[in-house]
PDB file of C-alpha atoms in Angstrom:
ATOM      1  CA  MET A 207      28.616 -29.748 -15.369  1.00 46.00           C
ATOM      2  CA  GLY A 208      29.693 -32.663 -17.693  1.00 46.00           C
ATOM      3  CA  GLU A 209      27.660 -30.881 -20.466  1.00 51.00           C
ATOM      4  CA  HIS A 210      28.920 -30.518 -23.888  1.00 53.00           C
ATOM      5  CA  PRO A 211      28.353 -27.064 -25.132  1.00 57.00           C
ATOM      6  CA  ALA A 212      25.899 -26.633 -27.880  1.00 63.00           C
ATOM      7  CA  ARG A 213      27.133 -25.736 -31.395  1.00 68.00           C
ATOM      8  CA  GLY A 214      28.277 -22.111 -31.376  1.00 70.00           C
ATOM      9  CA  VAL A 215      28.260 -21.694 -27.652  1.00 82.00           C
ATOM     10  CA  PRO A 216      31.818 -20.882 -26.510  1.00 87.00           C
ATOM     11  CA  GLY A 217      33.614 -23.435 -24.115  1.00 94.00           C
ATOM     12  CA  PHE A 218      34.086 -22.934 -20.421  1.00 96.00           C
ATOM     13  CA  MET A 219      37.633 -22.553 -20.575  1.00 97.00           C
ATOM     14  CA  ALA A 220      37.777 -20.214 -23.555  1.00 96.00           C
ATOM     15  CA  LEU A 221      35.163 -17.744 -21.653  1.00 97.00           C
ATOM     16  CA  ALA A 222      36.865 -18.242 -18.388  1.00 98.00           C
ATOM     17  CA  ARG A 223      40.161 -16.731 -19.628  1.00 98.00           C
ATOM     18  CA  THR A 224      38.488 -13.640 -21.460  1.00 97.00           C
ATOM     19  CA  ARG A 225      39.463 -10.389 -20.071  1.00 98.00           C
ATOM     20  CA  GLY A 226      35.907  -9.382 -18.792  1.00 98.00           C
ATOM     21  CA  VAL A 227      35.354 -12.466 -16.908  1.00 98.00           C
ATOM     22  CA  VAL A 228      38.713 -12.548 -15.289  1.00 98.00           C
ATOM     23  CA  LEU A 229      38.543  -8.744 -14.317  1.00 98.00           C
ATOM     24  CA  SER A 230      35.145  -9.141 -12.931  1.00 98.00           C
ATOM     25  CA  ALA A 231      36.244 -12.251 -10.782  1.00 98.00           C
ATOM     26  CA  LEU A 232      39.577 -10.545  -9.498  1.00 98.00           C
ATOM     27  CA  LYS A 233      37.605  -7.461  -8.329  1.00 98.00           C
ATOM     28  CA  ILE A 234      34.894  -9.761  -6.587  1.00 98.00           C
ATOM     29  CA  ALA A 235      37.821 -12.009  -5.194  1.00 98.00           C
ATOM     30  CA  PHE A 236      39.618  -9.091  -3.771  1.00 98.00           C
ATOM     31  CA  PHE A 237      36.466  -7.412  -2.084  1.00 98.00           C
ATOM     32  CA  VAL A 238      34.879 -10.700  -0.803  1.00 98.00           C
ATOM     33  CA  GLY A 239      38.283 -12.498  -0.002  1.00 97.00           C
ATOM     34  CA  SER A 240      39.465  -9.495   2.007  1.00 97.00           C
ATOM     35  CA  ILE A 241      36.382  -9.381   4.160  1.00 97.00           C
ATOM     36  CA  LEU A 242      36.485 -13.198   4.519  1.00 97.00           C
ATOM     37  CA  ALA A 243      40.260 -13.018   5.356  1.00 95.00           C
ATOM     38  CA  LEU A 244      39.554 -10.374   8.123  1.00 96.00           C
ATOM     39  CA  ILE A 245      36.878 -12.315   9.502  1.00 96.00           C
ATOM     40  CA  ASN A 246      38.922 -15.599   9.828  1.00 93.00           C
ATOM     41  CA  HIS A 247      42.276 -14.242  10.192  1.00 93.00           C
ATOM     42  CA  GLY A 248      41.873 -10.581  11.189  1.00 92.00           C
ATOM     43  CA  GLU A 249      43.744 -10.687  14.635  1.00 92.00           C
ATOM     44  CA  ASP A 250      46.694 -12.580  13.050  1.00 90.00           C
ATOM     45  CA  ILE A 251      46.705 -10.150   9.997  1.00 90.00           C
ATOM     46  CA  PHE A 252      46.810  -7.142  12.302  1.00 91.00           C
ATOM     47  CA  THR A 253      49.563  -8.438  14.694  1.00 92.00           C
ATOM     48  CA  LEU A 254      51.545  -9.867  11.730  1.00 91.00           C
ATOM     49  CA  ASN A 255      51.568 -13.239  13.488  1.00 91.00           C
ATOM     50  CA  LEU A 256      50.794 -15.401  10.345  1.00 89.00           C
ATOM     51  CA  ALA A 257      51.818 -19.019  10.283  1.00 91.00           C
ATOM     52  CA  PRO A 258      52.602 -20.524   6.881  1.00 88.00           C
ATOM     53  CA  GLY A 259      49.422 -22.480   7.156  1.00 89.00           C
ATOM     54  CA  SER A 260      47.330 -19.311   7.688  1.00 91.00           C
ATOM     55  CA  VAL A 261      48.812 -17.857   4.562  1.00 91.00           C
ATOM     56  CA  LEU A 262      47.703 -20.778   2.612  1.00 93.00           C
ATOM     57  CA  GLN A 263      44.284 -20.547   4.005  1.00 94.00           C
ATOM     58  CA  ILE A 264      44.338 -16.697   3.201  1.00 94.00           C
ATOM     59  CA  LEU A 265      45.109 -17.494  -0.367  1.00 94.00           C
ATOM     60  CA  LEU A 266      42.377 -20.034  -0.633  1.00 95.00           C
ATOM     61  CA  THR A 267      39.959 -17.479   0.832  1.00 96.00           C
ATOM     62  CA  TYR A 268      40.620 -15.354  -2.282  1.00 97.00           C
ATOM     63  CA  MET A 269      40.238 -18.512  -4.539  1.00 97.00           C
ATOM     64  CA  VAL A 270      36.747 -19.438  -3.587  1.00 97.00           C
ATOM     65  CA  PRO A 271      34.921 -16.163  -4.441  1.00 98.00           C
ATOM     66  CA  TYR A 272      37.205 -15.987  -7.737  1.00 98.00           C
ATOM     67  CA  SER A 273      36.153 -19.339  -8.783  1.00 98.00           C
ATOM     68  CA  VAL A 274      32.434 -18.861  -7.921  1.00 98.00           C
ATOM     69  CA  SER A 275      32.266 -15.605  -9.761  1.00 98.00           C
ATOM     70  CA  THR A 276      34.201 -17.102 -12.717  1.00 98.00           C
ATOM     71  CA  TYR A 277      31.748 -20.096 -12.968  1.00 98.00           C
ATOM     72  CA  SER A 278      28.675 -17.920 -12.744  1.00 98.00           C
ATOM     73  CA  SER A 279      29.833 -15.301 -15.287  1.00 98.00           C
ATOM     74  CA  VAL A 280      30.766 -18.361 -17.826  1.00 98.00           C
ATOM     75  CA  ARG A 281      27.359 -20.138 -17.301  1.00 97.00           C
ATOM     76  CA  ALA A 282      25.540 -16.886 -17.826  1.00 97.00           C
ATOM     77  CA  LEU A 283      27.285 -16.127 -20.865  1.00 96.00           C
ATOM     78  CA  GLN A 284      26.777 -19.609 -22.186  1.00 96.00           C
ATOM     79  CA  ARG A 285      23.055 -19.341 -21.489  1.00 95.00           C
ATOM     80  CA  HIS A 286      23.048 -16.041 -23.177  1.00 93.00           C
ATOM     81  CA  ALA A 287      24.733 -17.604 -26.267  1.00 92.00           C
ATOM     82  CA  LEU A 288      22.125 -20.305 -26.445  1.00 91.00           C
ATOM     83  CA  GLU A 289      19.256 -17.742 -26.101  1.00 90.00           C
ATOM     84  CA  HIS A 290      20.820 -15.236 -28.549  1.00 87.00           C
ATOM     85  CA  PRO A 291      22.910 -17.469 -31.144  1.00 80.00           C
ATOM     86  CA  ASP A 292      23.012 -14.649 -33.600  1.00 79.00           C
ATOM     87  CA  ARG A 293      25.001 -12.392 -31.011  1.00 72.00           C
ATOM     88  CA  PHE A 294      27.992 -14.752 -30.803  1.00 62.00           C
TER      89      PHE A 294
END
């Protein structure tokens, strides 16, 4: 994690903000986050009985798959850049 990118390999934050990575992470977060929110808070969602703490938990539920997807995508792109420096 504390690694410095090799010369010619884009940095983590630069790749994390690219359109493709963001859109992919948003799609995955929506799908996986919705499933997890329903599993963990389904009754409260359907009865509209959400406490403020539950709303925060649901938002965090969406952030987890977004973060995992972003991290995985960026690391894959960085590995690809190391293996194929002529393409970056």
